[in-house]
Short mmCIF file of C-alpha atoms in Angstrom, two decimals:
data_model
loop_
_atom_site.label_atom_id
_atom_site.label_comp_id
_atom_site.label_asym_id
_atom_site.label_seq_id
_atom_site.Cartn_x
_atom_site.Cartn_y
_atom_site.Cartn_z
CA TYR A 1 218.16 182.39 216.25
CA ASP A 2 217.85 185.13 218.86
CA ALA A 3 218.21 187.77 216.16
CA THR A 4 215.42 186.40 213.95
CA PRO A 5 212.25 188.47 213.68
CA ARG A 6 210.33 185.23 213.05
CA ALA A 7 208.36 184.40 216.19
CA GLY A 8 207.71 180.83 215.04
CA LEU A 9 211.39 180.10 214.58
CA LYS A 10 212.14 181.51 218.04
CA ALA A 11 209.36 179.37 219.51
CA PHE A 12 210.76 176.30 217.73
CA VAL A 13 214.21 176.88 219.24
CA GLN A 14 212.67 177.41 222.68
CA VAL A 15 210.82 174.09 222.46
CA MET A 16 213.88 172.26 221.16
CA ALA A 17 215.96 173.65 224.05
CA ASN A 18 214.24 171.03 226.20
CA ALA A 19 216.43 168.46 224.46
CA GLU A 20 219.33 170.79 223.75
CA ARG A 21 221.96 168.14 223.00
CA TYR A 22 219.82 166.53 220.32
CA HIS A 23 218.66 169.85 218.92
CA VAL A 24 222.25 171.03 218.52
CA GLN A 25 223.19 167.77 216.78
CA PHE A 26 220.07 167.89 214.61
CA SER A 27 220.69 171.52 213.70
CA ALA A 28 224.21 170.75 212.54
CA LEU A 29 223.02 167.84 210.38
CA TYR A 30 220.05 169.79 209.04
CA ALA A 31 222.22 172.81 208.15
CA SER A 32 224.72 170.58 206.40
CA VAL A 33 222.09 168.71 204.39
CA ARG A 34 220.10 171.84 203.56
CA PHE A 35 222.88 174.31 202.80
CA GLU A 36 225.90 172.20 201.75
CA ASN A 37 224.32 169.61 199.46
CA HIS A 38 224.77 168.95 195.76
CA LEU A 39 221.21 170.02 194.88
CA GLY A 40 221.58 173.80 194.98
CA HIS A 41 219.73 176.30 197.12
CA LYS A 42 216.73 176.80 194.83
CA LEU A 43 215.97 173.09 194.46
CA SER A 44 216.57 172.42 198.16
CA GLU A 45 214.18 175.22 199.08
CA LEU A 46 211.50 174.02 196.65
CA VAL A 47 211.80 170.52 198.11
CA ARG A 48 211.67 171.87 201.67
CA LEU A 49 208.56 173.89 200.86
CA ALA A 50 206.91 170.93 199.12
CA VAL A 51 207.38 168.88 202.28
CA ALA A 52 206.19 171.83 204.40
CA ASN A 53 202.95 171.85 202.43
CA THR A 54 202.37 168.22 203.42
CA THR A 55 203.11 168.81 207.11
CA GLU A 56 201.18 172.08 207.18
CA CYS A 57 203.90 173.53 209.38
CA PRO A 58 203.43 177.32 209.37
CA VAL A 59 207.00 177.92 210.54
CA CYS A 60 208.39 175.87 207.64
CA MET A 61 205.99 177.36 205.08
CA ALA A 62 206.83 180.93 206.12
CA GLY A 63 210.59 180.70 205.64
CA ARG A 64 212.45 181.64 202.47
CA LEU A 65 216.16 181.21 201.89
CA PRO A 66 217.66 184.34 200.28
CA ALA A 67 220.21 182.24 198.34
CA ALA A 68 217.32 180.32 196.72
CA ILE A 69 215.71 183.58 195.66
CA GLU A 70 219.05 184.65 194.17
CA GLU A 71 219.04 181.38 192.18
CA GLY A 72 215.61 182.17 190.72
CA MET A 73 213.03 180.93 193.22
CA SER A 74 210.11 183.33 193.25
CA GLU A 75 206.85 183.49 195.18
CA ASP A 76 205.10 182.76 191.88
CA LEU A 77 207.04 179.52 191.61
CA VAL A 78 206.33 178.65 195.26
CA GLY A 79 202.63 179.21 194.54
CA GLN A 80 202.85 176.66 191.72
CA LEU A 81 204.04 173.83 194.00
CA ASP A 82 200.46 172.51 194.11
CA ASP A 83 200.44 172.03 190.33
CA ILE A 84 203.98 171.15 189.31
CA ASP A 85 202.90 169.71 185.95
CA HIS A 86 201.72 173.14 184.82
CA GLY A 87 204.15 175.30 186.77
CA GLU A 88 207.36 176.88 185.52
CA PHE A 89 209.66 174.12 186.77
CA THR A 90 212.51 172.36 185.08
CA ASP A 91 212.13 168.62 184.58
CA ALA A 92 214.63 168.04 187.40
CA GLU A 93 212.66 170.32 189.73
CA ARG A 94 209.43 168.51 188.83
CA ALA A 95 210.98 165.14 189.63
CA ALA A 96 212.36 166.34 192.97
CA VAL A 97 209.22 168.20 194.04
CA ARG A 98 206.98 165.28 193.05
CA PHE A 99 209.21 162.97 195.10
CA ALA A 100 209.16 165.37 198.07
CA HIS A 101 205.40 165.73 197.97
CA LYS A 102 204.87 161.98 197.86
CA PHE A 103 207.54 161.47 200.53
CA GLY A 104 205.58 163.77 202.83
CA SER A 105 202.05 162.72 201.98
CA ASP A 106 202.14 159.05 200.88
CA HIS A 107 205.64 157.62 200.66
CA LEU A 108 204.35 154.27 199.37
CA ALA A 109 203.03 156.11 196.29
CA ILE A 110 206.62 156.71 195.14
CA ASP A 111 206.77 154.38 192.18
CA ASP A 112 209.24 153.17 189.58
CA GLU A 113 208.41 156.13 187.34
CA ASP A 114 209.28 158.56 190.14
CA LYS A 115 212.54 156.73 190.81
CA ALA A 116 213.42 156.71 187.11
CA ALA A 117 212.76 160.46 186.92
CA LEU A 118 215.15 161.03 189.81
CA ARG A 119 217.81 158.87 188.14
CA ARG A 120 217.48 160.85 184.88
CA HIS A 121 218.28 164.11 186.65
CA PHE A 122 220.30 163.35 189.75
CA SER A 123 223.36 161.41 190.86
CA ASP A 124 223.15 158.76 193.56
CA THR A 125 224.62 161.27 196.00
CA GLN A 126 221.97 163.85 195.14
CA ILE A 127 219.16 161.31 195.46
CA VAL A 128 220.34 160.30 198.93
CA GLU A 129 220.69 163.96 199.93
CA LEU A 130 217.18 164.58 198.63
CA GLY A 131 215.81 161.71 200.71
CA ILE A 132 217.61 162.85 203.86
CA LEU A 133 216.45 166.44 203.36
CA CYS A 134 212.86 165.25 202.95
CA GLY A 135 213.10 163.07 206.06
CA LEU A 136 214.52 165.83 208.23
CA CYS A 137 211.98 168.38 207.02
CA LEU A 138 209.12 165.93 207.41
CA GLY A 139 209.92 164.92 210.97
CA TYR A 140 210.54 168.35 212.39
CA GLY A 141 207.79 169.97 210.32
CA ARG A 142 205.25 167.54 211.71
CA PHE A 143 206.56 168.00 215.24
CA SER A 144 206.39 171.81 214.90
CA ALA A 145 202.83 171.57 213.62
CA ILE A 146 201.84 169.25 216.48
CA CYS A 147 203.30 171.75 218.95
CA GLY A 148 201.20 174.45 217.32
CA LEU A 149 204.20 176.62 216.51
CA SER A 150 203.50 179.41 214.08
CA ASP A 151 205.10 182.56 212.80
CA ASP A 152 201.81 184.28 213.61
CA VAL A 153 201.68 183.28 217.29
CA CYS A 154 204.68 182.67 219.51
CA VAL A 155 202.85 181.19 222.50
CA VAL A 156 201.00 177.95 221.89
CA GLY A 157 197.49 177.65 223.36
CA SER A 158 197.85 176.74 227.04
CA ALA A 159 201.51 176.03 226.60
CA SER A 160 203.82 176.46 229.51
CA PRO A 161 206.57 178.99 228.82
CA SER A 162 209.27 176.50 229.72
CA THR A 163 208.40 173.91 227.09
CA GLY A 164 206.14 175.46 224.50
CA LEU A 165 204.19 172.17 224.45
CA SER A 166 200.49 172.37 225.10
CA GLY A 167 199.49 170.45 228.21
CA SER A 168 203.08 169.89 229.37
#
């Protein structure tokens, strides 16, 4: 992370260093679920960005995985995440993005139709990986947003340099 030009990502790592053991364990799990799943890079990135839109985490929304771009994810497609019914998504992508959006914004709105759509397009393994990916992105995206971390500003309000948490 030291080599990243992204100030928000550096700030995130600095904050997480306050609980280094858990951050290291989380990072290993997150990397495994995000990069070594059975969903593919493009779908994983679309799901991650759909959740990021619900958390309003600027660090999460700013990132793009090059492997997802190589698999066909474009900024045009990312811009269509707000209107997946009219965007240029596959049916599988629509099902996953709809699930991710509801997971992040109103998980109790996930209904039998959403679950059936997932079952039409994904294996049980993929559905569980999708849920875990959404949960990890949701939790840390919300925490990053609460901390005020951003790729635009590295220092957070009146944050102390040692924690990055405002008022700490």
